[in-house]
Amino acid sequence: MNIEITKDFITALTDCIHDQNSKSVLGMLSELHPADIAEIFSELNIEEQSFILSLLDNEISADVFLELEDEDRKRLLKQFSAKEIAEDLIPEMDTDDAVDIISELSETKQDEVIAQLEDKEHAQDIVDLLRYDEDTAGGLMRKEFVKVNKNWNVITAVREMRKQAGDLEEVFSVYVVDDDNTLLGILSLKKLLTTSSHTLLEEVYNDKVRYVKVYEKDVDVANQIQKYDLMEIPVVDELIRLQGVITVDDILDVMKEEADEDYQLAAGITRNVDADDSILTLTKARLPWLLIGMFGGLGAASIIDGFSTAMEKYKVLLLFVPLIQSTAGNVGIQSSAIIVQGLANGAIKGDVWKLIGKEFLLGLLNGLGIAFIVLFFSHYWFGTPYLISVTICVALITVIVIAAVIGTAIPLVLSKRGLDPAVSTGPFITTSNDIFGVFIYFLIAKMILGF
Amino acid sequence: MNIEITKDFITALTDCIHDQNSKSVLGMLSELHPADIAEIFSELNIEEQSFILSLLDNEISADVFLELEDEDRKRLLKQFSAKEIAEDLIPEMDTDDAVDIISELSETKQDEVIAQLEDKEHAQDIVDLLRYDEDTAGGLMRKEFVKVNKNWNVITAVREMRKQAGDLEEVFSVYVVDDDNTLLGILSLKKLLTTSSHTLLEEVYNDKVRYVKVYEKDVDVANQIQKYDLMEIPVVDELIRLQGVITVDDILDVMKEEADEDYQLAAGITRNVDADDSILTLTKARLPWLLIGMFGGLGAASIIDGFSTAMEKYKVLLLFVPLIQSTAGNVGIQSSAIIVQGLANGAIKGDVWKLIGKEFLLGLLNGLGIAFIVLFFSHYWFGTPYLISVTICVALITVIVIAAVIGTAIPLVLSKRGLDPAVSTGPFITTSNDIFGVFIYFLIAKMILGF
């Protein structure tokens, strides 16, 4: 059951496709999971992809679609008419997935697809879900779940559940509601396996149920699911009426995406890209930060230029510009990364000034340690006179402390203003540190050496 | 059910603890999830923590323990005798959690605890699991799961399942094995709800079951669970005999930890730390990279020093050192981040030379764009003569291309040698780029300007 997809396999497959050998193609794919077929798609061109989709069952096609990379999916969707999407793909999908696909279409095409959906109930659910922002609980939830009324007994419940579960791949929780659809609690399948048939549900359900509201942020939902080790969480509206459920597999995707995005932001990449994206896409994602960094470098050049006449006397100071700059950058990134992560995990609640004070102390400690070593090298290795060496070290300590404080403060400020603190890491910090680090360095030198 | 933990709540709680008011303390905590209690613990000192644990049920205490931060847990565990751990905590835990706790103890204490476990079967399972590395499938799996023999009929299966499920919080899958315990397939609960009672299991089980081997890496297991949207995956030995299961909530923790670690490595932090760790812990995690960065800066100083006599003539070159350095750093981090992420997601399989060639092109493209702007500024803003401006730009392009290639190559090489490519991001790249960037810059200047 665990099949490895090799290069040879793909070559053999494309050969069969070019020979229009439907039977062999289907044979080769029959044992594969849709996620594997989607992975193979990234090695094929659009004609090859379309040929495969035309052979597969609608159900498997729909699953493959859901597993594709965004770009591949968008390109393929354009090949499908609204009718094909409405008749072949959407009916095979859970509502949350259907919404993801439909929202990738143009507005006119969206309307066409929805108008042509046969199952009116499914269509209604999809329209409901389309209202919610993609990155909220409402945007993540699906309408497929099993719910029972507290006034039913176990027999009625099991009968109703069998009916409702017909559409479901797997049932994790059964939700108990009252006549107004207010969420009251859950009924575990285990409980159902072990309770006698005539008991009323209101006597056996567990009222300790955790839920999220439709408008909560996806990352907050992810944090809750992770914290409380949940497999599924119900989503309710403002009146605690049950609207949908979110399962942990959707949350895995949210977490993965969020982590990837933060990581890339820290590395100065502005949109989610992969190693196999085109050079143009990669350039678009990378050039903006490089330009910002470039202006930072030009700013630093201006500052050095501004001090240049005075510099004649103390040329040796220029040797240590790279040291000042890289240390400021490294300290700043460290500080901001810890804060960004703490904010993402919800671990930072307390006092902002306490955090900044702590970074101040930490910077001082690290700064003293590093300055001591630099003092040694600058004097004995580079033969810099004592006073100048001391100047360099004082500047270094100051720069480290300020870099640490700035690195802490920027993400906190961004987060307070409702912006994503993750953008403050990486080149953002490096660039601001480039400029102010060099400036402080020469300023302190000027104060001590008096040029 | 969704309770907010406020500062006031914690103050009230600590007041009650100091008054030794057990009843109020229990009252305040009774509605909370163990994960919430664990969160509160991070605000309490060890006496307060111990007081609370002494009041709670063993079952809840055990759950709180599992949710604690590593450092808190280690400190608290020291307060417990081997007997208390063996009698009060371990029996309340699933085997995988029990193993996590026991492996945090000293070897002698481990032996004492295991010797005093009452339930010999549980003890045997724990000893089995202790053999496996923490970061393998064996180290993640637990021994609590429901398995049925293919020769049973549905009635026998349900009876046996009820027996086995007694210890389980929730049942997701039922595993079907033969007489040798070889994993054959799974039986969904839904199937069981809808199949008639006298059918033999071998007629109804689903043989499409995905599994992992005990020795597989935890991140690979996580990738599979995510790719195939699984809730649970069975773990087998070399002979495909069923050894345990891993559930998705354990995988969430693995993913979270891995993402945090990579993020911190990219930011130059060597061990997993939080914003609320002590200054000493934070310094230990941060100083190593700062020192490496410092030596990089001193190396760059040496290089500039080496060119210093020639530099007299072209002082203006020094202005652009920060620009060269920061651009090299930014490009290197971008390139390495994309590769590190691609490797982590298993998205990079192909040709190493193709990837490097692509980065070469990408670097050239970005380099030309940036150099063009710099040329303009250097000539018109700083009044640098044309030849020198061109020199700066040629050096800039060369540095960018080389930084991109190095940023791509280092993680690939590390990964080929079985090392974690994530260590190559952040300050590692910055530091090497500091040195070679400055060196190449002056080297090219020397070649063109001939000093």
mmCIF file of C-alpha atoms in Angstrom, chain A residues 1-3 5 7 30-33 35-36 39 42-43 67 158 161-162 165-172 188-190 193-194 207-212 216 223-231 247-249 251-253 255-256 259-264 266-269 272-279 282-283 285-287 289-291 293-295 297-298 300-302 304-305 312 315 318-323 325-327 330-331 333-342 344-345 347-351 355 358-359 361-362 365-366 370 373-374 377 381-382 404 422 425 427 430-431 434 438, chain B residues 1-3 5 7 30-33 35-36 39 42-43 67 158 161-162 165-172 188-190 193-194 207-212 216 223-231 247-249 251-253 255-256 259-264 266-269 272-279 282-283 285-287 289-291 293-295 297-298 300-302 304-305 312 315 318-323 325-327 330-331 333-342 344-345 347-351 355 358-359 361-362 365-366 370 373-374 377 381-382 404 422 425 427 430-431 434 438:
data_model
loop_
_atom_site.group_PDB
_atom_site.id
_atom_site.type_symbol
_atom_site.label_atom_id
_atom_site.label_comp_id
_atom_site.label_asym_id
_atom_site.label_seq_id
_atom_site.Cartn_x
_atom_site.Cartn_y
_atom_site.Cartn_z
ATOM 1 C CA MET A 1 0.000 0.000 0.000
ATOM 2 C CA ASN A 2 2.974 2.302 0.453
ATOM 3 C CA ILE A 3 3.952 2.969 -3.160
ATOM 4 C CA ILE A 5 6.676 7.371 -7.043
ATOM 5 C CA LYS A 7 11.168 8.940 -12.080
ATOM 6 C CA SER A 30 -5.526 2.624 -9.729
ATOM 7 C CA GLU A 31 -3.595 1.808 -6.576
ATOM 8 C CA LEU A 32 -2.583 5.403 -5.886
ATOM 9 C CA HIS A 33 -4.061 7.830 -3.405
ATOM 10 C CA ALA A 35 -2.689 12.939 -3.094
ATOM 11 C CA ASP A 36 -0.108 10.855 -4.956
ATOM 12 C CA GLU A 39 1.941 14.933 -6.742
ATOM 13 C CA SER A 42 3.356 18.575 -10.811
ATOM 14 C CA GLU A 43 5.596 16.678 -13.260
ATOM 15 C CA GLU A 67 -4.768 18.064 -3.457
ATOM 16 C CA VAL A 158 -28.660 5.790 15.739
ATOM 17 C CA MET A 161 -27.118 9.140 12.463
ATOM 18 C CA ARG A 162 -27.013 6.343 9.888
ATOM 19 C CA ALA A 165 -23.594 9.633 8.153
ATOM 20 C CA GLY A 166 -24.320 8.326 4.683
ATOM 21 C CA ASP A 167 -22.552 11.325 3.151
ATOM 22 C CA LEU A 168 -19.687 11.301 5.594
ATOM 23 C CA GLU A 169 -16.385 9.561 5.196
ATOM 24 C CA GLU A 170 -15.853 9.227 8.898
ATOM 25 C CA VAL A 171 -17.759 10.269 11.978
ATOM 26 C CA PHE A 172 -15.839 11.591 14.952
ATOM 27 C CA SER A 188 -19.069 10.139 21.787
ATOM 28 C CA LEU A 189 -19.414 7.112 19.534
ATOM 29 C CA LYS A 190 -17.964 5.049 22.325
ATOM 30 C CA LEU A 193 -21.700 1.770 21.621
ATOM 31 C CA THR A 194 -22.056 1.245 25.355
ATOM 32 C CA ASP A 207 -22.058 19.127 28.064
ATOM 33 C CA LYS A 208 -18.377 19.978 28.229
ATOM 34 C CA VAL A 209 -18.001 20.941 24.629
ATOM 35 C CA ARG A 210 -15.524 23.428 23.337
ATOM 36 C CA TYR A 211 -16.554 25.518 20.348
ATOM 37 C CA VAL A 212 -15.425 28.483 18.280
ATOM 38 C CA GLU A 216 -12.699 33.659 14.956
ATOM 39 C CA ASN A 223 -4.159 27.031 18.611
ATOM 40 C CA GLN A 224 -7.258 25.744 20.413
ATOM 41 C CA ILE A 225 -7.334 22.452 18.530
ATOM 42 C CA GLN A 226 -3.690 21.940 19.346
ATOM 43 C CA LYS A 227 -3.887 23.024 22.962
ATOM 44 C CA TYR A 228 -6.835 20.813 23.795
ATOM 45 C CA ASP A 229 -5.839 17.896 21.537
ATOM 46 C CA LEU A 230 -9.133 17.974 19.654
ATOM 47 C CA MET A 231 -9.991 16.019 16.520
ATOM 48 C CA THR A 247 -11.629 18.896 11.590
ATOM 49 C CA VAL A 248 -8.002 18.619 12.562
ATOM 50 C CA ASP A 249 -6.806 17.848 9.027
ATOM 51 C CA ILE A 251 -6.020 22.705 10.847
ATOM 52 C CA LEU A 252 -2.846 20.874 9.866
ATOM 53 C CA ASP A 253 -2.970 22.729 6.573
ATOM 54 C CA MET A 255 -0.610 25.465 10.660
ATOM 55 C CA LYS A 256 1.672 24.359 7.866
ATOM 56 C CA ALA A 259 4.573 28.292 9.634
ATOM 57 C CA ASP A 260 5.809 28.367 6.033
ATOM 58 C CA GLU A 261 4.707 31.943 5.625
ATOM 59 C CA ASP A 262 6.352 33.142 8.830
ATOM 60 C CA TYR A 263 9.520 31.301 7.944
ATOM 61 C CA GLN A 264 9.623 32.885 4.527
ATOM 62 C CA ALA A 266 11.798 35.895 8.303
ATOM 63 C CA ALA A 267 13.934 35.065 5.309
ATOM 64 C CA GLY A 268 12.697 38.060 3.335
ATOM 65 C CA ILE A 269 10.322 36.346 0.944
ATOM 66 C CA ASN A 272 4.369 31.779 -0.441
ATOM 67 C CA VAL A 273 6.699 30.302 -3.062
ATOM 68 C CA ASP A 274 8.226 26.881 -3.644
ATOM 69 C CA ALA A 275 11.610 25.887 -4.974
ATOM 70 C CA ASP A 276 9.971 24.728 -8.207
ATOM 71 C CA ASP A 277 8.118 27.966 -8.958
ATOM 72 C CA SER A 278 9.166 29.909 -12.033
ATOM 73 C CA ILE A 279 12.067 32.354 -11.915
ATOM 74 C CA LEU A 282 10.490 33.779 -7.343
ATOM 75 C CA THR A 283 11.882 37.140 -8.383
ATOM 76 C CA ALA A 285 8.673 37.309 -4.146
ATOM 77 C CA ARG A 286 12.289 38.135 -3.464
ATOM 78 C CA LEU A 287 13.118 41.421 -5.154
ATOM 79 C CA TRP A 289 13.036 42.884 0.235
ATOM 80 C CA LEU A 290 16.296 43.042 -1.656
ATOM 81 C CA LEU A 291 15.398 46.545 -2.786
ATOM 82 C CA GLY A 293 17.892 46.113 1.858
ATOM 83 C CA MET A 294 19.601 47.999 -0.957
ATOM 84 C CA PHE A 295 18.175 51.317 0.185
ATOM 85 C CA GLY A 297 22.814 49.910 2.317
ATOM 86 C CA LEU A 298 22.704 53.205 0.433
ATOM 87 C CA ALA A 300 24.473 53.456 5.500
ATOM 88 C CA ALA A 301 26.738 54.721 2.713
ATOM 89 C CA SER A 302 25.303 58.203 3.159
ATOM 90 C CA ILE A 304 29.580 57.011 6.403
ATOM 91 C CA ASP A 305 29.933 59.682 3.755
ATOM 92 C CA GLU A 312 40.456 60.672 7.817
ATOM 93 C CA LYS A 315 40.411 55.280 9.379
ATOM 94 C CA LEU A 318 35.904 51.729 9.032
ATOM 95 C CA LEU A 319 37.352 48.256 9.439
ATOM 96 C CA PHE A 320 34.740 47.455 12.042
ATOM 97 C CA VAL A 321 31.675 48.598 10.124
ATOM 98 C CA PRO A 322 30.860 45.027 8.959
ATOM 99 C CA LEU A 323 31.178 43.761 12.525
ATOM 100 C CA GLN A 325 26.389 45.896 11.155
ATOM 101 C CA SER A 326 26.207 42.110 11.245
ATOM 102 C CA THR A 327 26.010 42.014 15.026
ATOM 103 C CA ASN A 330 21.834 39.171 14.217
ATOM 104 C CA VAL A 331 20.720 40.499 17.602
ATOM 105 C CA ILE A 333 16.560 39.045 14.263
ATOM 106 C CA GLN A 334 16.949 36.908 17.368
ATOM 107 C CA SER A 335 14.905 39.273 19.489
ATOM 108 C CA SER A 336 12.135 39.719 16.977
ATOM 109 C CA ALA A 337 11.905 36.008 16.183
ATOM 110 C CA ILE A 338 11.292 35.136 19.816
ATOM 111 C CA ILE A 339 8.581 37.760 20.118
ATOM 112 C CA VAL A 340 6.922 36.845 16.816
ATOM 113 C CA GLN A 341 6.801 33.223 17.863
ATOM 114 C CA GLY A 342 5.529 34.063 21.324
ATOM 115 C CA ALA A 344 1.840 33.396 17.345
ATOM 116 C CA ASN A 345 1.590 30.834 20.133
ATOM 117 C CA ALA A 347 2.366 32.872 24.949
ATOM 118 C CA ILE A 348 2.914 36.620 25.241
ATOM 119 C CA LYS A 349 0.262 38.361 27.263
ATOM 120 C CA GLY A 350 2.119 40.236 29.931
ATOM 121 C CA ASP A 351 3.725 43.532 30.347
ATOM 122 C CA LEU A 355 9.700 42.238 27.913
ATOM 123 C CA LYS A 358 14.431 41.963 29.749
ATOM 124 C CA GLU A 359 15.774 42.369 26.204
ATOM 125 C CA LEU A 361 19.404 43.343 30.074
ATOM 126 C CA LEU A 362 19.967 40.458 27.708
ATOM 127 C CA LEU A 365 24.926 40.857 28.850
ATOM 128 C CA ASN A 366 25.595 39.609 25.323
ATOM 129 C CA ILE A 370 31.197 40.178 22.704
ATOM 130 C CA ILE A 373 36.506 39.641 22.839
ATOM 131 C CA VAL A 374 36.438 42.385 20.240
ATOM 132 C CA PHE A 377 41.262 41.408 18.883
ATOM 133 C CA TRP A 381 45.429 41.745 16.331
ATOM 134 C CA PHE A 382 44.706 44.963 14.484
ATOM 135 C CA ALA A 404 17.642 44.028 20.948
ATOM 136 C CA ALA A 422 5.939 38.333 11.279
ATOM 137 C CA THR A 425 11.556 39.840 11.073
ATOM 138 C CA PRO A 427 15.378 41.931 6.205
ATOM 139 C CA THR A 430 18.399 43.845 9.197
ATOM 140 C CA THR A 431 17.807 46.943 7.137
ATOM 141 C CA ASP A 434 22.087 48.571 9.058
ATOM 142 C CA VAL A 438 26.273 52.468 11.492
ATOM 143 C CA MET B 1 -17.270 26.249 28.523
ATOM 144 C CA ASN B 2 -14.835 28.698 26.928
ATOM 145 C CA ILE B 3 -13.253 30.291 29.996
ATOM 146 C CA ILE B 5 -7.828 33.087 32.158
ATOM 147 C CA LYS B 7 -4.718 38.214 35.605
ATOM 148 C CA SER B 30 -13.018 22.480 38.494
ATOM 149 C CA GLU B 31 -14.323 23.840 35.210
ATOM 150 C CA LEU B 32 -10.907 24.162 33.586
ATOM 151 C CA HIS B 33 -9.263 21.869 31.084
ATOM 152 C CA ALA B 35 -4.264 22.389 29.439
ATOM 153 C CA ASP B 36 -5.602 25.568 31.036
ATOM 154 C CA GLU B 39 -1.023 27.323 31.426
ATOM 155 C CA SER B 42 3.568 28.991 34.236
ATOM 156 C CA GLU B 43 2.514 31.923 36.429
ATOM 157 C CA GLU B 67 0.587 19.706 29.210
ATOM 158 C CA VAL B 158 -18.007 -5.577 18.959
ATOM 159 C CA MET B 161 -13.867 -3.899 21.043
ATOM 160 C CA ARG B 162 -15.954 -2.854 24.016
ATOM 161 C CA ALA B 165 -12.042 0.308 24.242
ATOM 162 C CA GLY B 166 -12.564 0.485 27.989
ATOM 163 C CA ASP B 167 -9.122 2.084 28.419
ATOM 164 C CA LEU B 168 -9.452 4.379 25.443
ATOM 165 C CA GLU B 169 -10.741 7.914 25.405
ATOM 166 C CA GLU B 170 -11.856 7.724 21.828
ATOM 167 C CA VAL B 171 -11.730 5.101 19.106
ATOM 168 C CA PHE B 172 -10.957 6.180 15.555
ATOM 169 C CA SER B 188 -14.254 1.848 10.117
ATOM 170 C CA LEU B 189 -16.705 2.423 12.939
ATOM 171 C CA LYS B 190 -19.206 3.556 10.367
ATOM 172 C CA LEU B 193 -22.557 0.550 12.570
ATOM 173 C CA THR B 194 -23.963 -0.488 9.203
ATOM 174 C CA ASP B 207 -7.283 -3.615 2.998
ATOM 175 C CA LYS B 208 -6.152 -0.185 1.798
ATOM 176 C CA VAL B 209 -4.355 0.756 4.935
ATOM 177 C CA ARG B 210 -1.409 3.076 5.090
ATOM 178 C CA TYR B 211 1.200 2.390 7.761
ATOM 179 C CA VAL B 212 4.659 3.493 8.862
ATOM 180 C CA GLU B 216 10.700 6.056 10.370
ATOM 181 C CA ASN B 223 4.292 14.560 6.258
ATOM 182 C CA GLN B 224 2.334 11.373 5.513
ATOM 183 C CA ILE B 225 -0.435 12.160 7.991
ATOM 184 C CA GLN B 226 -0.767 15.601 6.476
ATOM 185 C CA LYS B 227 -0.552 14.508 2.869
ATOM 186 C CA TYR B 228 -3.178 11.810 3.196
ATOM 187 C CA ASP B 229 -5.402 13.649 5.715
ATOM 188 C CA LEU B 230 -5.198 10.836 8.253
ATOM 189 C CA MET B 231 -6.472 10.933 11.818
ATOM 190 C CA THR B 247 -2.714 9.919 16.305
ATOM 191 C CA VAL B 248 -2.848 13.269 14.618
ATOM 192 C CA ASP B 249 -2.675 15.263 17.858
ATOM 193 C CA ILE B 251 1.691 14.960 14.950
ATOM 194 C CA LEU B 252 0.451 18.497 15.540
ATOM 195 C CA ASP B 253 2.994 18.738 18.331
ATOM 196 C CA MET B 255 4.933 19.824 13.348
ATOM 197 C CA LYS B 256 4.712 22.744 15.725
ATOM 198 C CA ALA B 259 8.407 24.649 12.595
ATOM 199 C CA ASP B 260 9.410 26.538 15.746
ATOM 200 C CA GLU B 261 12.867 25.035 15.675
ATOM 201 C CA ASP B 262 13.469 25.827 12.009
ATOM 202 C CA TYR B 263 12.189 29.336 12.514
ATOM 203 C CA GLN B 264 14.501 29.870 15.449
ATOM 204 C CA ALA B 266 16.802 30.799 10.759
ATOM 205 C CA ALA B 267 16.860 33.590 13.324
ATOM 206 C CA GLY B 268 20.097 32.348 14.880
ATOM 207 C CA ILE B 269 18.740 30.751 18.019
ATOM 208 C CA ASN B 272 14.014 25.907 21.549
ATOM 209 C CA VAL B 273 13.384 28.905 23.831
ATOM 210 C CA ASP B 274 10.350 30.994 24.722
ATOM 211 C CA ALA B 275 10.016 34.681 25.461
ATOM 212 C CA ASP B 276 9.447 33.864 29.133
ATOM 213 C CA ASP B 277 12.573 31.749 29.627
ATOM 214 C CA SER B 278 15.260 33.056 31.963
ATOM 215 C CA ILE B 279 17.884 35.487 30.727
ATOM 216 C CA LEU B 282 18.087 32.893 26.411
ATOM 217 C CA THR B 283 21.733 33.953 26.440
ATOM 218 C CA ALA B 285 20.611 30.001 23.065
ATOM 219 C CA ARG B 286 21.632 33.257 21.451
ATOM 220 C CA LEU B 287 25.280 33.909 22.249
ATOM 221 C CA TRP B 289 25.484 32.555 16.826
ATOM 222 C CA LEU B 290 26.379 36.075 17.895
ATOM 223 C CA LEU B 291 29.939 34.909 18.480
ATOM 224 C CA GLY B 293 28.749 36.491 13.575
ATOM 225 C CA MET B 294 31.372 38.415 15.515
ATOM 226 C CA PHE B 295 34.192 36.342 14.086
ATOM 227 C CA GLY B 297 32.817 40.622 11.311
ATOM 228 C CA LEU B 298 36.427 40.406 12.485
ATOM 229 C CA ALA B 300 35.717 41.093 7.214
ATOM 230 C CA ALA B 301 37.773 43.666 9.134
ATOM 231 C CA SER B 302 40.914 41.673 8.338
ATOM 232 C CA ILE B 304 39.464 45.358 4.527
ATOM 233 C CA ASP B 305 42.696 45.836 6.457
ATOM 234 C CA GLU B 312 43.844 55.062 0.050
ATOM 235 C CA LYS B 315 38.248 55.535 -0.391
ATOM 236 C CA LEU B 318 34.428 51.734 1.628
ATOM 237 C CA LEU B 319 31.100 53.555 1.602
ATOM 238 C CA PHE B 320 29.485 50.636 -0.143
ATOM 239 C CA VAL B 321 30.703 47.873 2.141
ATOM 240 C CA PRO B 322 27.419 47.838 4.138
ATOM 241 C CA LEU B 323 25.435 47.625 0.891
ATOM 242 C CA GLN B 325 27.325 42.949 2.879
ATOM 243 C CA SER B 326 23.608 43.289 3.551
ATOM 244 C CA THR B 327 22.651 42.367 0.003
ATOM 245 C CA ASN B 330 19.659 38.890 2.259
ATOM 246 C CA VAL B 331 20.086 36.951 -0.975
ATOM 247 C CA ILE B 333 19.004 33.796 3.417
ATOM 248 C CA GLN B 334 16.274 33.866 0.784
ATOM 249 C CA SER B 335 17.897 31.124 -1.255
ATOM 250 C CA SER B 336 18.618 28.875 1.681
ATOM 251 C CA ALA B 337 15.152 29.348 3.203
ATOM 252 C CA ILE B 338 13.439 28.156 0.037
ATOM 253 C CA ILE B 339 15.665 25.088 -0.158
ATOM 254 C CA VAL B 340 15.338 24.267 3.543
ATOM 255 C CA GLN B 341 11.576 24.459 3.274
ATOM 256 C CA GLY B 342 11.500 22.421 0.084
ATOM 257 C CA ALA B 344 11.363 19.729 4.838
ATOM 258 C CA ASN B 345 8.231 19.287 2.724
ATOM 259 C CA ALA B 347 9.230 18.803 -2.430
ATOM 260 C CA ILE B 348 12.860 18.746 -3.562
ATOM 261 C CA LYS B 349 13.865 15.538 -5.217
ATOM 262 C CA GLY B 350 15.264 16.507 -8.546
ATOM 263 C CA ASP B 351 18.514 17.541 -9.954
ATOM 264 C CA LEU B 355 18.399 24.003 -8.720
ATOM 265 C CA LYS B 358 18.193 28.280 -11.476
ATOM 266 C CA GLU B 359 19.507 30.211 -8.479
ATOM 267 C CA LEU B 361 19.956 32.828 -13.165
ATOM 268 C CA LEU B 362 17.744 34.259 -10.462
ATOM 269 C CA LEU B 365 18.389 38.784 -12.748
ATOM 270 C CA ASN B 366 18.010 40.298 -9.269
ATOM 271 C CA ILE B 370 19.714 46.167 -8.134
ATOM 272 C CA ILE B 373 19.691 51.373 -9.334
ATOM 273 C CA VAL B 374 22.921 51.435 -7.371
ATOM 274 C CA PHE B 377 22.746 56.512 -6.961
ATOM 275 C CA TRP B 381 24.068 60.993 -5.509
ATOM 276 C CA PHE B 382 27.523 60.189 -4.211
ATOM 277 C CA ALA B 404 22.459 32.803 -4.178
ATOM 278 C CA ALA B 422 17.909 24.188 8.756
ATOM 279 C CA THR B 425 19.991 29.433 7.413
ATOM 280 C CA PRO B 427 23.480 33.793 10.813
ATOM 281 C CA THR B 430 24.974 35.874 6.919
ATOM 282 C CA THR B 431 28.375 35.253 8.404
ATOM 283 C CA ASP B 434 29.952 38.813 5.306
ATOM 284 C CA VAL B 438 33.625 41.817 1.282
#
